[in-house]
Amino acid sequence: QVQLQESGPGLVKTSETLSLTCTVSGGSMSYYYWSWIRQPPGKGLEWLGHIYYSGSTNYNPSLKSRVTLSVDTSKNQIALNLTSVTAADTAVYYCARTREGYNWSTGSYWYFELWGRGALVSVSS
Amino acid sequence: SFELTQPPSVSVSPGQTASITCSGDRLGNKYVSWYQQKSGQSPVLVIYQDGKRPSGIPERFSGSNSGNTATLTISGTQAMDEGDYYCQAWDSSTGVFGGGTKLTVL
């Protein structure tokens, strides 16, 4: 079955760039959206953004200037870059396979149907 | 900005019905998803499009959404249902999660 695995450095220094990769195994990336969601220790979930397999993106406005997502379908990977990190960016970062639906009242919506196991990233000076 | 509000905690006895609410401005006009997160695990989708269950999710999980409130209902709650539950919706193509509700089965 399809599995998602996040990978990357577990420790990033303050003001540097956090970079993570999500590798998709057991299935195709085509015709899906792929999201990044994070969870600070002991806290709730925060959506960071999503990317369609073709490369179009949508970011959370609260982080928009710092977040970049990219996709490499030849490697079955989605990448997350978060710049100028602070201690507040310490979190478990999840990638999730995402489906799109349509609501006649409000337009497109998405839901996160399959999640990776997450990667803990700590930010420290 | 659009916000979703959940009660921090809900308790239920085994075999009883648990209801977890999620409130937001005109939430009934949006589709809501619900995610279950057990201790130390990744979230799992249990309800999408207000009331649809993904394959593999037990029938005891159901959802509704009207007015300003969406509700996740777990009928015949089991000990394995204990965990944190998050509602989620979209506002102007921005994903928003509720703060989460800790469900205790005691």
mmCIF file with all atom_site columns, C-alpha atoms in Angstrom:
data_model
loop_
_atom_site.group_PDB
_atom_site.id
_atom_site.type_symbol
_atom_site.label_atom_id
_atom_site.label_alt_id
_atom_site.label_comp_id
_atom_site.label_asym_id
_atom_site.label_entity_id
_atom_site.label_seq_id
_atom_site.pdbx_PDB_ins_code
_atom_site.Cartn_x
_atom_site.Cartn_y
_atom_site.Cartn_z
_atom_site.occupancy
_atom_site.B_iso_or_equiv
_atom_site.pdbx_formal_charge
_atom_site.auth_seq_id
_atom_site.auth_comp_id
_atom_site.auth_asym_id
_atom_site.auth_atom_id
_atom_site.pdbx_PDB_model_num
ATOM 1   C CA . GLN A 1 1   ? 0.000   0.000  0.000   1.00 0.00 ? 1   GLN A CA 1
ATOM 2   C CA . VAL A 1 2   ? 0.986   3.638  -0.350  1.00 0.00 ? 2   VAL A CA 1
ATOM 3   C CA . GLN A 1 3   ? 3.315   4.941  2.325   1.00 0.00 ? 3   GLN A CA 1
ATOM 4   C CA . LEU A 1 4   ? 4.727   8.396  3.004   1.00 0.00 ? 4   LEU A CA 1
ATOM 5   C CA . GLN A 1 5   ? 8.051   8.934  4.750   1.00 0.00 ? 5   GLN A CA 1
ATOM 6   C CA . GLU A 1 6   ? 9.356   12.293 5.886   1.00 0.00 ? 6   GLU A CA 1
ATOM 7   C CA . SER A 1 7   ? 13.089  12.763 6.177   1.00 0.00 ? 7   SER A CA 1
ATOM 8   C CA . GLY A 1 8   ? 15.593  15.499 6.913   1.00 0.00 ? 8   GLY A CA 1
ATOM 9   C CA . PRO A 1 9   ? 17.719  17.042 9.664   1.00 0.00 ? 9   PRO A CA 1
ATOM 10  C CA . GLY A 1 10  ? 16.311  16.738 13.145  1.00 0.00 ? 10  GLY A CA 1
ATOM 11  C CA . LEU A 1 11  ? 18.031  19.913 14.302  1.00 0.00 ? 11  LEU A CA 1
ATOM 12  C CA . VAL A 1 12  ? 18.178  23.274 12.564  1.00 0.00 ? 12  VAL A CA 1
ATOM 13  C CA . LYS A 1 13  ? 19.830  26.439 13.796  1.00 0.00 ? 13  LYS A CA 1
ATOM 14  C CA . THR A 1 14  ? 17.882  29.627 14.378  1.00 0.00 ? 14  THR A CA 1
ATOM 15  C CA . SER A 1 15  ? 17.580  31.865 11.281  1.00 0.00 ? 15  SER A CA 1
ATOM 16  C CA . GLU A 1 16  ? 18.557  29.022 8.930   1.00 0.00 ? 16  GLU A CA 1
ATOM 17  C CA . THR A 1 17  ? 16.378  27.037 6.500   1.00 0.00 ? 17  THR A CA 1
ATOM 18  C CA . LEU A 1 18  ? 14.471  23.920 7.448   1.00 0.00 ? 18  LEU A CA 1
ATOM 19  C CA . SER A 1 19  ? 14.414  21.415 4.595   1.00 0.00 ? 19  SER A CA 1
ATOM 20  C CA . LEU A 1 20  ? 12.410  18.191 4.593   1.00 0.00 ? 20  LEU A CA 1
ATOM 21  C CA . THR A 1 21  ? 11.571  15.602 1.970   1.00 0.00 ? 21  THR A CA 1
ATOM 22  C CA . CYS A 1 22  ? 8.536   13.367 1.766   1.00 0.00 ? 22  CYS A CA 1
ATOM 23  C CA . THR A 1 23  ? 9.030   10.174 -0.228  1.00 0.00 ? 23  THR A CA 1
ATOM 24  C CA . VAL A 1 24  ? 5.985   8.385  -1.607  1.00 0.00 ? 24  VAL A CA 1
ATOM 25  C CA . SER A 1 25  ? 6.257   4.634  -2.023  1.00 0.00 ? 25  SER A CA 1
ATOM 26  C CA . GLY A 1 26  ? 3.823   2.038  -3.291  1.00 0.00 ? 26  GLY A CA 1
ATOM 27  C CA . GLY A 1 27  ? 1.854   4.328  -5.547  1.00 0.00 ? 27  GLY A CA 1
ATOM 28  C CA . SER A 1 28  ? 1.799   7.181  -8.016  1.00 0.00 ? 28  SER A CA 1
ATOM 29  C CA . MET A 1 29  ? 1.891   10.865 -7.178  1.00 0.00 ? 29  MET A CA 1
ATOM 30  C CA . SER A 1 30  ? -0.254  11.724 -10.174 1.00 0.00 ? 30  SER A CA 1
ATOM 31  C CA . TYR A 1 31  ? -3.597  13.479 -9.790  1.00 0.00 ? 31  TYR A CA 1
ATOM 32  C CA . TYR A 1 32  ? -3.107  14.051 -6.070  1.00 0.00 ? 32  TYR A CA 1
ATOM 33  C CA . TYR A 1 33  ? -2.307  17.077 -3.974  1.00 0.00 ? 33  TYR A CA 1
ATOM 34  C CA . TRP A 1 34  ? 0.410   16.732 -1.342  1.00 0.00 ? 34  TRP A CA 1
ATOM 35  C CA . SER A 1 35  ? 0.300   18.715 1.873   1.00 0.00 ? 35  SER A CA 1
ATOM 36  C CA . TRP A 1 36  ? 2.609   19.614 4.717   1.00 0.00 ? 36  TRP A CA 1
ATOM 37  C CA . ILE A 1 37  ? 1.132   19.949 8.183   1.00 0.00 ? 37  ILE A CA 1
ATOM 38  C CA . ARG A 1 38  ? 3.001   20.524 11.414  1.00 0.00 ? 38  ARG A CA 1
ATOM 39  C CA . GLN A 1 39  ? 2.366   19.999 15.112  1.00 0.00 ? 39  GLN A CA 1
ATOM 40  C CA . PRO A 1 40  ? 4.417   21.706 17.824  1.00 0.00 ? 40  PRO A CA 1
ATOM 41  C CA . PRO A 1 41  ? 5.059   19.461 20.831  1.00 0.00 ? 41  PRO A CA 1
ATOM 42  C CA . GLY A 1 42  ? 1.891   19.100 22.880  1.00 0.00 ? 42  GLY A CA 1
ATOM 43  C CA . LYS A 1 43  ? -0.086  21.399 20.583  1.00 0.00 ? 43  LYS A CA 1
ATOM 44  C CA . GLY A 1 44  ? -2.499  21.250 17.670  1.00 0.00 ? 44  GLY A CA 1
ATOM 45  C CA . LEU A 1 45  ? -2.158  20.908 13.916  1.00 0.00 ? 45  LEU A CA 1
ATOM 46  C CA . GLU A 1 46  ? -1.244  23.679 11.481  1.00 0.00 ? 46  GLU A CA 1
ATOM 47  C CA . TRP A 1 47  ? -1.580  23.426 7.698   1.00 0.00 ? 47  TRP A CA 1
ATOM 48  C CA . LEU A 1 48  ? 1.477   24.823 5.915   1.00 0.00 ? 48  LEU A CA 1
ATOM 49  C CA . GLY A 1 49  ? 0.532   24.390 2.279   1.00 0.00 ? 49  GLY A CA 1
ATOM 50  C CA . HIS A 1 50  ? -0.079  21.950 -0.536  1.00 0.00 ? 50  HIS A CA 1
ATOM 51  C CA . ILE A 1 51  ? 1.210   21.256 -4.011  1.00 0.00 ? 51  ILE A CA 1
ATOM 52  C CA . TYR A 1 52  ? -0.430  19.500 -6.927  1.00 0.00 ? 52  TYR A CA 1
ATOM 53  C CA . TYR A 1 53  ? 1.588   16.792 -8.667  1.00 0.00 ? 53  TYR A CA 1
ATOM 54  C CA . SER A 1 54  ? 1.938   19.157 -11.636 1.00 0.00 ? 54  SER A CA 1
ATOM 55  C CA . GLY A 1 55  ? 3.551   21.812 -9.412  1.00 0.00 ? 55  GLY A CA 1
ATOM 56  C CA . SER A 1 56  ? 0.844   24.371 -8.609  1.00 0.00 ? 56  SER A CA 1
ATOM 57  C CA . THR A 1 57  ? 0.985   25.497 -4.992  1.00 0.00 ? 57  THR A CA 1
ATOM 58  C CA . ASN A 1 58  ? -1.121  27.019 -2.248  1.00 0.00 ? 58  ASN A CA 1
ATOM 59  C CA . TYR A 1 59  ? 0.396   28.270 0.990   1.00 0.00 ? 59  TYR A CA 1
ATOM 60  C CA . ASN A 1 60  ? -0.853  29.293 4.399   1.00 0.00 ? 60  ASN A CA 1
ATOM 61  C CA . PRO A 1 61  ? -0.815  33.115 4.349   1.00 0.00 ? 61  PRO A CA 1
ATOM 62  C CA . SER A 1 62  ? 0.594   33.176 7.879   1.00 0.00 ? 62  SER A CA 1
ATOM 63  C CA . LEU A 1 63  ? 3.773   31.539 6.551   1.00 0.00 ? 63  LEU A CA 1
ATOM 64  C CA . LYS A 1 64  ? 3.564   32.350 2.877   1.00 0.00 ? 64  LYS A CA 1
ATOM 65  C CA . SER A 1 65  ? 6.733   34.371 2.625   1.00 0.00 ? 65  SER A CA 1
ATOM 66  C CA . ARG A 1 66  ? 8.826   31.645 4.313   1.00 0.00 ? 66  ARG A CA 1
ATOM 67  C CA . VAL A 1 67  ? 7.416   28.418 2.848   1.00 0.00 ? 67  VAL A CA 1
ATOM 68  C CA . THR A 1 68  ? 8.229   26.820 -0.479  1.00 0.00 ? 68  THR A CA 1
ATOM 69  C CA . LEU A 1 69  ? 6.977   23.444 -1.680  1.00 0.00 ? 69  LEU A CA 1
ATOM 70  C CA . SER A 1 70  ? 8.286   21.581 -4.699  1.00 0.00 ? 70  SER A CA 1
ATOM 71  C CA . VAL A 1 71  ? 7.600   18.217 -6.289  1.00 0.00 ? 71  VAL A CA 1
ATOM 72  C CA . ASP A 1 72  ? 9.812   15.760 -8.163  1.00 0.00 ? 72  ASP A CA 1
ATOM 73  C CA . THR A 1 73  ? 7.601   13.081 -9.679  1.00 0.00 ? 73  THR A CA 1
ATOM 74  C CA . SER A 1 74  ? 10.604  11.212 -11.098 1.00 0.00 ? 74  SER A CA 1
ATOM 75  C CA . LYS A 1 75  ? 11.763  10.585 -7.539  1.00 0.00 ? 75  LYS A CA 1
ATOM 76  C CA . ASN A 1 76  ? 8.275   10.413 -6.011  1.00 0.00 ? 76  ASN A CA 1
ATOM 77  C CA . GLN A 1 77  ? 9.220   13.178 -3.606  1.00 0.00 ? 77  GLN A CA 1
ATOM 78  C CA . ILE A 1 78  ? 7.784   16.397 -2.237  1.00 0.00 ? 78  ILE A CA 1
ATOM 79  C CA . ALA A 1 79  ? 10.089  18.934 -0.622  1.00 0.00 ? 79  ALA A CA 1
ATOM 80  C CA . LEU A 1 80  ? 9.431   21.535 2.059   1.00 0.00 ? 80  LEU A CA 1
ATOM 81  C CA . ASN A 1 81  ? 11.658  24.541 2.655   1.00 0.00 ? 81  ASN A CA 1
ATOM 82  C CA . LEU A 1 82  ? 10.969  26.901 5.548   1.00 0.00 ? 82  LEU A CA 1
ATOM 83  C CA . THR A 1 83  ? 13.290  29.868 5.828   1.00 0.00 ? 83  THR A CA 1
ATOM 84  C CA . SER A 1 84  ? 14.375  32.046 8.765   1.00 0.00 ? 84  SER A CA 1
ATOM 85  C CA . VAL A 1 85  ? 13.305  29.534 11.386  1.00 0.00 ? 85  VAL A CA 1
ATOM 86  C CA . THR A 1 86  ? 12.892  30.290 15.077  1.00 0.00 ? 86  THR A CA 1
ATOM 87  C CA . ALA A 1 87  ? 12.137  28.154 18.112  1.00 0.00 ? 87  ALA A CA 1
ATOM 88  C CA . ALA A 1 88  ? 8.441   28.547 17.271  1.00 0.00 ? 88  ALA A CA 1
ATOM 89  C CA . ASP A 1 89  ? 9.026   26.352 14.214  1.00 0.00 ? 89  ASP A CA 1
ATOM 90  C CA . THR A 1 90  ? 9.982   23.392 16.388  1.00 0.00 ? 90  THR A CA 1
ATOM 91  C CA . ALA A 1 91  ? 7.404   20.737 15.533  1.00 0.00 ? 91  ALA A CA 1
ATOM 92  C CA . VAL A 1 92  ? 6.646   17.359 14.078  1.00 0.00 ? 92  VAL A CA 1
ATOM 93  C CA . TYR A 1 93  ? 6.242   17.892 10.344  1.00 0.00 ? 93  TYR A CA 1
ATOM 94  C CA . TYR A 1 94  ? 3.844   15.617 8.489   1.00 0.00 ? 94  TYR A CA 1
ATOM 95  C CA . CYS A 1 95  ? 3.278   15.158 4.810   1.00 0.00 ? 95  CYS A CA 1
ATOM 96  C CA . ALA A 1 96  ? -0.130  13.971 3.683   1.00 0.00 ? 96  ALA A CA 1
ATOM 97  C CA . ARG A 1 97  ? -1.686  12.739 0.473   1.00 0.00 ? 97  ARG A CA 1
ATOM 98  C CA . THR A 1 98  ? -4.536  15.106 -0.173  1.00 0.00 ? 98  THR A CA 1
ATOM 99  C CA . ARG A 1 99  ? -7.749  14.826 -2.137  1.00 0.00 ? 99  ARG A CA 1
ATOM 100 C CA . GLU A 1 100 ? -9.669  17.690 -3.694  1.00 0.00 ? 100 GLU A CA 1
ATOM 101 C CA . GLY A 1 101 ? -13.425 18.013 -3.678  1.00 0.00 ? 101 GLY A CA 1
ATOM 102 C CA . TYR A 1 102 ? -15.834 20.742 -4.678  1.00 0.00 ? 102 TYR A CA 1
ATOM 103 C CA . ASN A 1 103 ? -18.429 22.583 -2.655  1.00 0.00 ? 103 ASN A CA 1
ATOM 104 C CA . TRP A 1 104 ? -20.969 24.508 -4.756  1.00 0.00 ? 104 TRP A CA 1
ATOM 105 C CA . SER A 1 105 ? -21.199 27.108 -2.010  1.00 0.00 ? 105 SER A CA 1
ATOM 106 C CA . THR A 1 106 ? -17.544 27.783 -1.328  1.00 0.00 ? 106 THR A CA 1
ATOM 107 C CA . GLY A 1 107 ? -15.579 26.132 -4.133  1.00 0.00 ? 107 GLY A CA 1
ATOM 108 C CA . SER A 1 108 ? -12.712 23.693 -3.816  1.00 0.00 ? 108 SER A CA 1
ATOM 109 C CA . TYR A 1 109 ? -11.877 21.994 -0.559  1.00 0.00 ? 109 TYR A CA 1
ATOM 110 C CA . TRP A 1 110 ? -9.333  19.363 0.340   1.00 0.00 ? 110 TRP A CA 1
ATOM 111 C CA . TYR A 1 111 ? -8.932  16.573 2.884   1.00 0.00 ? 111 TYR A CA 1
ATOM 112 C CA . PHE A 1 112 ? -5.870  14.714 4.105   1.00 0.00 ? 112 PHE A CA 1
ATOM 113 C CA . GLU A 1 113 ? -6.539  11.059 3.425   1.00 0.00 ? 113 GLU A CA 1
ATOM 114 C CA . LEU A 1 114 ? -3.153  9.521  4.183   1.00 0.00 ? 114 LEU A CA 1
ATOM 115 C CA . TRP A 1 115 ? -0.453  10.787 6.523   1.00 0.00 ? 115 TRP A CA 1
ATOM 116 C CA . GLY A 1 116 ? 3.213   10.034 6.954   1.00 0.00 ? 116 GLY A CA 1
ATOM 117 C CA . ARG A 1 117 ? 4.707   9.149  10.329  1.00 0.00 ? 117 ARG A CA 1
ATOM 118 C CA . GLY A 1 118 ? 6.104   12.641 10.764  1.00 0.00 ? 118 GLY A CA 1
ATOM 119 C CA . ALA A 1 119 ? 9.557   14.063 11.363  1.00 0.00 ? 119 ALA A CA 1
ATOM 120 C CA . LEU A 1 120 ? 10.495  15.983 14.488  1.00 0.00 ? 120 LEU A CA 1
ATOM 121 C CA . VAL A 1 121 ? 12.514  19.095 13.773  1.00 0.00 ? 121 VAL A CA 1
ATOM 122 C CA . SER A 1 122 ? 13.951  21.132 16.600  1.00 0.00 ? 122 SER A CA 1
ATOM 123 C CA . VAL A 1 123 ? 15.186  24.678 16.136  1.00 0.00 ? 123 VAL A CA 1
ATOM 124 C CA . SER A 1 124 ? 17.918  25.875 18.422  1.00 0.00 ? 124 SER A CA 1
ATOM 125 C CA . SER A 1 125 ? 20.757  28.326 18.434  1.00 0.00 ? 125 SER A CA 1
ATOM 126 C CA . SER B 2 1   ? -9.430  35.415 10.403  1.00 0.00 ? 1   SER B CA 1
ATOM 127 C CA . PHE B 2 2   ? -11.486 32.239 10.289  1.00 0.00 ? 2   PHE B CA 1
ATOM 128 C CA . GLU B 2 3   ? -11.267 30.108 13.420  1.00 0.00 ? 3   GLU B CA 1
ATOM 129 C CA . LEU B 2 4   ? -12.605 26.731 14.503  1.00 0.00 ? 4   LEU B CA 1
ATOM 130 C CA . THR B 2 5   ? -13.388 26.182 18.169  1.00 0.00 ? 5   THR B CA 1
ATOM 131 C CA . GLN B 2 6   ? -13.520 22.785 19.867  1.00 0.00 ? 6   GLN B CA 1
ATOM 132 C CA . PRO B 2 7   ? -14.006 21.863 23.524  1.00 0.00 ? 7   PRO B CA 1
ATOM 133 C CA . PRO B 2 8   ? -10.639 20.898 25.045  1.00 0.00 ? 8   PRO B CA 1
ATOM 134 C CA . SER B 2 9   ? -11.950 17.639 26.433  1.00 0.00 ? 9   SER B CA 1
ATOM 135 C CA . VAL B 2 10  ? -14.888 15.241 26.300  1.00 0.00 ? 10  VAL B CA 1
ATOM 136 C CA . SER B 2 11  ? -15.406 12.193 28.495  1.00 0.00 ? 11  SER B CA 1
ATOM 137 C CA . VAL B 2 12  ? -17.631 9.215  27.743  1.00 0.00 ? 12  VAL B CA 1
ATOM 138 C CA . SER B 2 13  ? -18.325 5.830  29.254  1.00 0.00 ? 13  SER B CA 1
ATOM 139 C CA . PRO B 2 14  ? -17.646 2.728  27.163  1.00 0.00 ? 14  PRO B CA 1
ATOM 140 C CA . GLY B 2 15  ? -20.633 1.845  24.996  1.00 0.00 ? 15  GLY B CA 1
ATOM 141 C CA . GLN B 2 16  ? -22.128 5.332  25.214  1.00 0.00 ? 16  GLN B CA 1
ATOM 142 C CA . THR B 2 17  ? -22.298 8.028  22.547  1.00 0.00 ? 17  THR B CA 1
ATOM 143 C CA . ALA B 2 18  ? -19.622 10.707 22.364  1.00 0.00 ? 18  ALA B CA 1
ATOM 144 C CA . SER B 2 19  ? -20.260 14.012 20.609  1.00 0.00 ? 19  SER B CA 1
ATOM 145 C CA . ILE B 2 20  ? -17.467 16.420 19.755  1.00 0.00 ? 20  ILE B CA 1
ATOM 146 C CA . THR B 2 21  ? -18.415 19.838 18.433  1.00 0.00 ? 21  THR B CA 1
ATOM 147 C CA . CYS B 2 22  ? -16.573 22.250 16.173  1.00 0.00 ? 22  CYS B CA 1
ATOM 148 C CA . SER B 2 23  ? -17.792 25.823 15.822  1.00 0.00 ? 23  SER B CA 1
ATOM 149 C CA . GLY B 2 24  ? -17.011 28.464 13.243  1.00 0.00 ? 24  GLY B CA 1
ATOM 150 C CA . ASP B 2 25  ? -18.681 31.351 11.453  1.00 0.00 ? 25  ASP B CA 1
ATOM 151 C CA . ARG B 2 26  ? -21.139 29.945 8.890   1.00 0.00 ? 26  ARG B CA 1
ATOM 152 C CA . LEU B 2 27  ? -19.350 26.603 9.140   1.00 0.00 ? 27  LEU B CA 1
ATOM 153 C CA . GLY B 2 28  ? -22.410 24.881 7.696   1.00 0.00 ? 28  GLY B CA 1
ATOM 154 C CA . ASN B 2 29  ? -21.557 26.427 4.313   1.00 0.00 ? 29  ASN B CA 1
ATOM 155 C CA . LYS B 2 30  ? -18.200 24.656 4.285   1.00 0.00 ? 30  LYS B CA 1
ATOM 156 C CA . TYR B 2 31  ? -17.218 20.995 4.243   1.00 0.00 ? 31  TYR B CA 1
ATOM 157 C CA . VAL B 2 32  ? -15.622 19.698 7.441   1.00 0.00 ? 32  VAL B CA 1
ATOM 158 C CA . SER B 2 33  ? -13.164 16.864 7.923   1.00 0.00 ? 33  SER B CA 1
ATOM 159 C CA . TRP B 2 34  ? -12.318 15.134 11.193  1.00 0.00 ? 34  TRP B CA 1
ATOM 160 C CA . TYR B 2 35  ? -9.025  13.533 12.205  1.00 0.00 ? 35  TYR B CA 1
ATOM 161 C CA . GLN B 2 36  ? -8.274  11.127 15.038  1.00 0.00 ? 36  GLN B CA 1
ATOM 162 C CA . GLN B 2 37  ? -4.827  11.154 16.604  1.00 0.00 ? 37  GLN B CA 1
ATOM 163 C CA . LYS B 2 38  ? -3.931  8.504  19.131  1.00 0.00 ? 38  LYS B CA 1
ATOM 164 C CA . SER B 2 39  ? -1.058  9.047  21.505  1.00 0.00 ? 39  SER B CA 1
ATOM 165 C CA . GLY B 2 40  ? 2.285   9.027  19.713  1.00 0.00 ? 40  GLY B CA 1
ATOM 166 C CA . GLN B 2 41  ? 0.725   8.378  16.297  1.00 0.00 ? 41  GLN B CA 1
ATOM 167 C CA . SER B 2 42  ? -0.019  10.313 13.146  1.00 0.00 ? 42  SER B CA 1
ATOM 168 C CA . PRO B 2 43  ? -3.515  11.676 12.558  1.00 0.00 ? 43  PRO B CA 1
ATOM 169 C CA . VAL B 2 44  ? -6.021  9.519  10.705  1.00 0.00 ? 44  VAL B CA 1
ATOM 170 C CA . LEU B 2 45  ? -8.922  10.785 8.603   1.00 0.00 ? 45  LEU B CA 1
ATOM 171 C CA . VAL B 2 46  ? -12.201 9.535  10.073  1.00 0.00 ? 46  VAL B CA 1
ATOM 172 C CA . ILE B 2 47  ? -14.769 11.824 8.402   1.00 0.00 ? 47  ILE B CA 1
ATOM 173 C CA . TYR B 2 48  ? -14.630 14.001 5.284   1.00 0.00 ? 48  TYR B CA 1
ATOM 174 C CA . GLN B 2 49  ? -17.218 16.110 3.461   1.00 0.00 ? 49  GLN B CA 1
ATOM 175 C CA . ASP B 2 50  ? -19.115 16.546 6.746   1.00 0.00 ? 50  ASP B CA 1
ATOM 176 C CA . GLY B 2 51  ? -20.318 12.987 7.082   1.00 0.00 ? 51  GLY B CA 1
ATOM 177 C CA . LYS B 2 52  ? -18.518 10.570 4.751   1.00 0.00 ? 52  LYS B CA 1
ATOM 178 C CA . ARG B 2 53  ? -16.397 7.777  6.168   1.00 0.00 ? 53  ARG B CA 1
ATOM 179 C CA . PRO B 2 54  ? -13.198 6.632  4.442   1.00 0.00 ? 54  PRO B CA 1
ATOM 180 C CA . SER B 2 55  ? -12.783 2.955  3.793   1.00 0.00 ? 55  SER B CA 1
ATOM 181 C CA . GLY B 2 56  ? -11.827 1.130  6.965   1.00 0.00 ? 56  GLY B CA 1
ATOM 182 C CA . ILE B 2 57  ? -13.380 3.592  9.402   1.00 0.00 ? 57  ILE B CA 1
ATOM 183 C CA . PRO B 2 58  ? -16.025 1.904  11.589  1.00 0.00 ? 58  PRO B CA 1
ATOM 184 C CA . GLU B 2 59  ? -19.683 2.788  11.104  1.00 0.00 ? 59  GLU B CA 1
ATOM 185 C CA . ARG B 2 60  ? -19.874 4.068  14.680  1.00 0.00 ? 60  ARG B CA 1
ATOM 186 C CA . PHE B 2 61  ? -18.174 7.262  13.447  1.00 0.00 ? 61  PHE B CA 1
ATOM 187 C CA . SER B 2 62  ? -20.543 9.784  11.897  1.00 0.00 ? 62  SER B CA 1
ATOM 188 C CA . GLY B 2 63  ? -20.582 13.505 11.246  1.00 0.00 ? 63  GLY B CA 1
ATOM 189 C CA . SER B 2 64  ? -22.985 16.356 10.646  1.00 0.00 ? 64  SER B CA 1
ATOM 190 C CA . ASN B 2 65  ? -22.677 20.059 9.903   1.00 0.00 ? 65  ASN B CA 1
ATOM 191 C CA . SER B 2 66  ? -25.260 22.814 10.055  1.00 0.00 ? 66  SER B CA 1
ATOM 192 C CA . GLY B 2 67  ? -25.380 26.478 10.928  1.00 0.00 ? 67  GLY B CA 1
ATOM 193 C CA . ASN B 2 68  ? -22.225 27.344 12.819  1.00 0.00 ? 68  ASN B CA 1
ATOM 194 C CA . THR B 2 69  ? -21.506 23.899 14.262  1.00 0.00 ? 69  THR B CA 1
ATOM 195 C CA . ALA B 2 70  ? -20.170 20.596 12.989  1.00 0.00 ? 70  ALA B CA 1
ATOM 196 C CA . THR B 2 71  ? -20.427 17.508 15.159  1.00 0.00 ? 71  THR B CA 1
ATOM 197 C CA . LEU B 2 72  ? -18.496 14.263 15.224  1.00 0.00 ? 72  LEU B CA 1
ATOM 198 C CA . THR B 2 73  ? -20.512 11.490 16.825  1.00 0.00 ? 73  THR B CA 1
ATOM 199 C CA . ILE B 2 74  ? -19.083 8.198  17.999  1.00 0.00 ? 74  ILE B CA 1
ATOM 200 C CA . SER B 2 75  ? -21.787 5.663  18.815  1.00 0.00 ? 75  SER B CA 1
ATOM 201 C CA . GLY B 2 76  ? -20.996 2.759  21.127  1.00 0.00 ? 76  GLY B CA 1
ATOM 202 C CA . THR B 2 77  ? -17.651 4.311  22.024  1.00 0.00 ? 77  THR B CA 1
ATOM 203 C CA . GLN B 2 78  ? -14.843 1.866  22.613  1.00 0.00 ? 78  GLN B CA 1
ATOM 204 C CA . ALA B 2 79  ? -11.632 2.211  24.594  1.00 0.00 ? 79  ALA B CA 1
ATOM 205 C CA . MET B 2 80  ? -9.703  2.210  21.308  1.00 0.00 ? 80  MET B CA 1
ATOM 206 C CA . ASP B 2 81  ? -11.442 5.459  20.326  1.00 0.00 ? 81  ASP B CA 1
ATOM 207 C CA . GLU B 2 82  ? -9.582  7.405  23.005  1.00 0.00 ? 82  GLU B CA 1
ATOM 208 C CA . GLY B 2 83  ? -7.360  10.133 21.590  1.00 0.00 ? 83  GLY B CA 1
ATOM 209 C CA . ASP B 2 84  ? -7.343  13.649 20.213  1.00 0.00 ? 84  ASP B CA 1
ATOM 210 C CA . TYR B 2 85  ? -9.821  14.696 17.546  1.00 0.00 ? 85  TYR B CA 1
ATOM 211 C CA . TYR B 2 86  ? -9.355  17.651 15.211  1.00 0.00 ? 86  TYR B CA 1
ATOM 212 C CA . CYS B 2 87  ? -11.902 19.264 12.931  1.00 0.00 ? 87  CYS B CA 1
ATOM 213 C CA . GLN B 2 88  ? -10.703 20.996 9.778   1.00 0.00 ? 88  GLN B CA 1
ATOM 214 C CA . ALA B 2 89  ? -12.208 23.248 7.143   1.00 0.00 ? 89  ALA B CA 1
ATOM 215 C CA . TRP B 2 90  ? -11.185 25.678 4.412   1.00 0.00 ? 90  TRP B CA 1
ATOM 216 C CA . ASP B 2 91  ? -11.601 29.427 4.253   1.00 0.00 ? 91  ASP B CA 1
ATOM 217 C CA . SER B 2 92  ? -10.541 31.184 1.052   1.00 0.00 ? 92  SER B CA 1
ATOM 218 C CA . SER B 2 93  ? -8.364  28.195 0.158   1.00 0.00 ? 93  SER B CA 1
ATOM 219 C CA . THR B 2 94  ? -6.579  28.324 3.514   1.00 0.00 ? 94  THR B CA 1
ATOM 220 C CA . GLY B 2 95  ? -6.702  25.199 5.645   1.00 0.00 ? 95  GLY B CA 1
ATOM 221 C CA . VAL B 2 96  ? -7.778  25.740 9.245   1.00 0.00 ? 96  VAL B CA 1
ATOM 222 C CA . PHE B 2 97  ? -7.758  23.204 12.073  1.00 0.00 ? 97  PHE B CA 1
ATOM 223 C CA . GLY B 2 98  ? -9.660  23.345 15.316  1.00 0.00 ? 98  GLY B CA 1
ATOM 224 C CA . GLY B 2 99  ? -7.611  23.285 18.509  1.00 0.00 ? 99  GLY B CA 1
ATOM 225 C CA . GLY B 2 100 ? -8.422  19.646 19.141  1.00 0.00 ? 100 GLY B CA 1
ATOM 226 C CA . THR B 2 101 ? -10.542 17.734 21.646  1.00 0.00 ? 101 THR B CA 1
ATOM 227 C CA . LYS B 2 102 ? -9.149  15.060 23.930  1.00 0.00 ? 102 LYS B CA 1
ATOM 228 C CA . LEU B 2 103 ? -11.627 12.192 24.128  1.00 0.00 ? 103 LEU B CA 1
ATOM 229 C CA . THR B 2 104 ? -11.366 10.132 27.292  1.00 0.00 ? 104 THR B CA 1
ATOM 230 C CA . VAL B 2 105 ? -13.191 6.816  27.563  1.00 0.00 ? 105 VAL B CA 1
ATOM 231 C CA . LEU B 2 106 ? -13.686 5.934  31.217  1.00 0.00 ? 106 LEU B CA 1
#
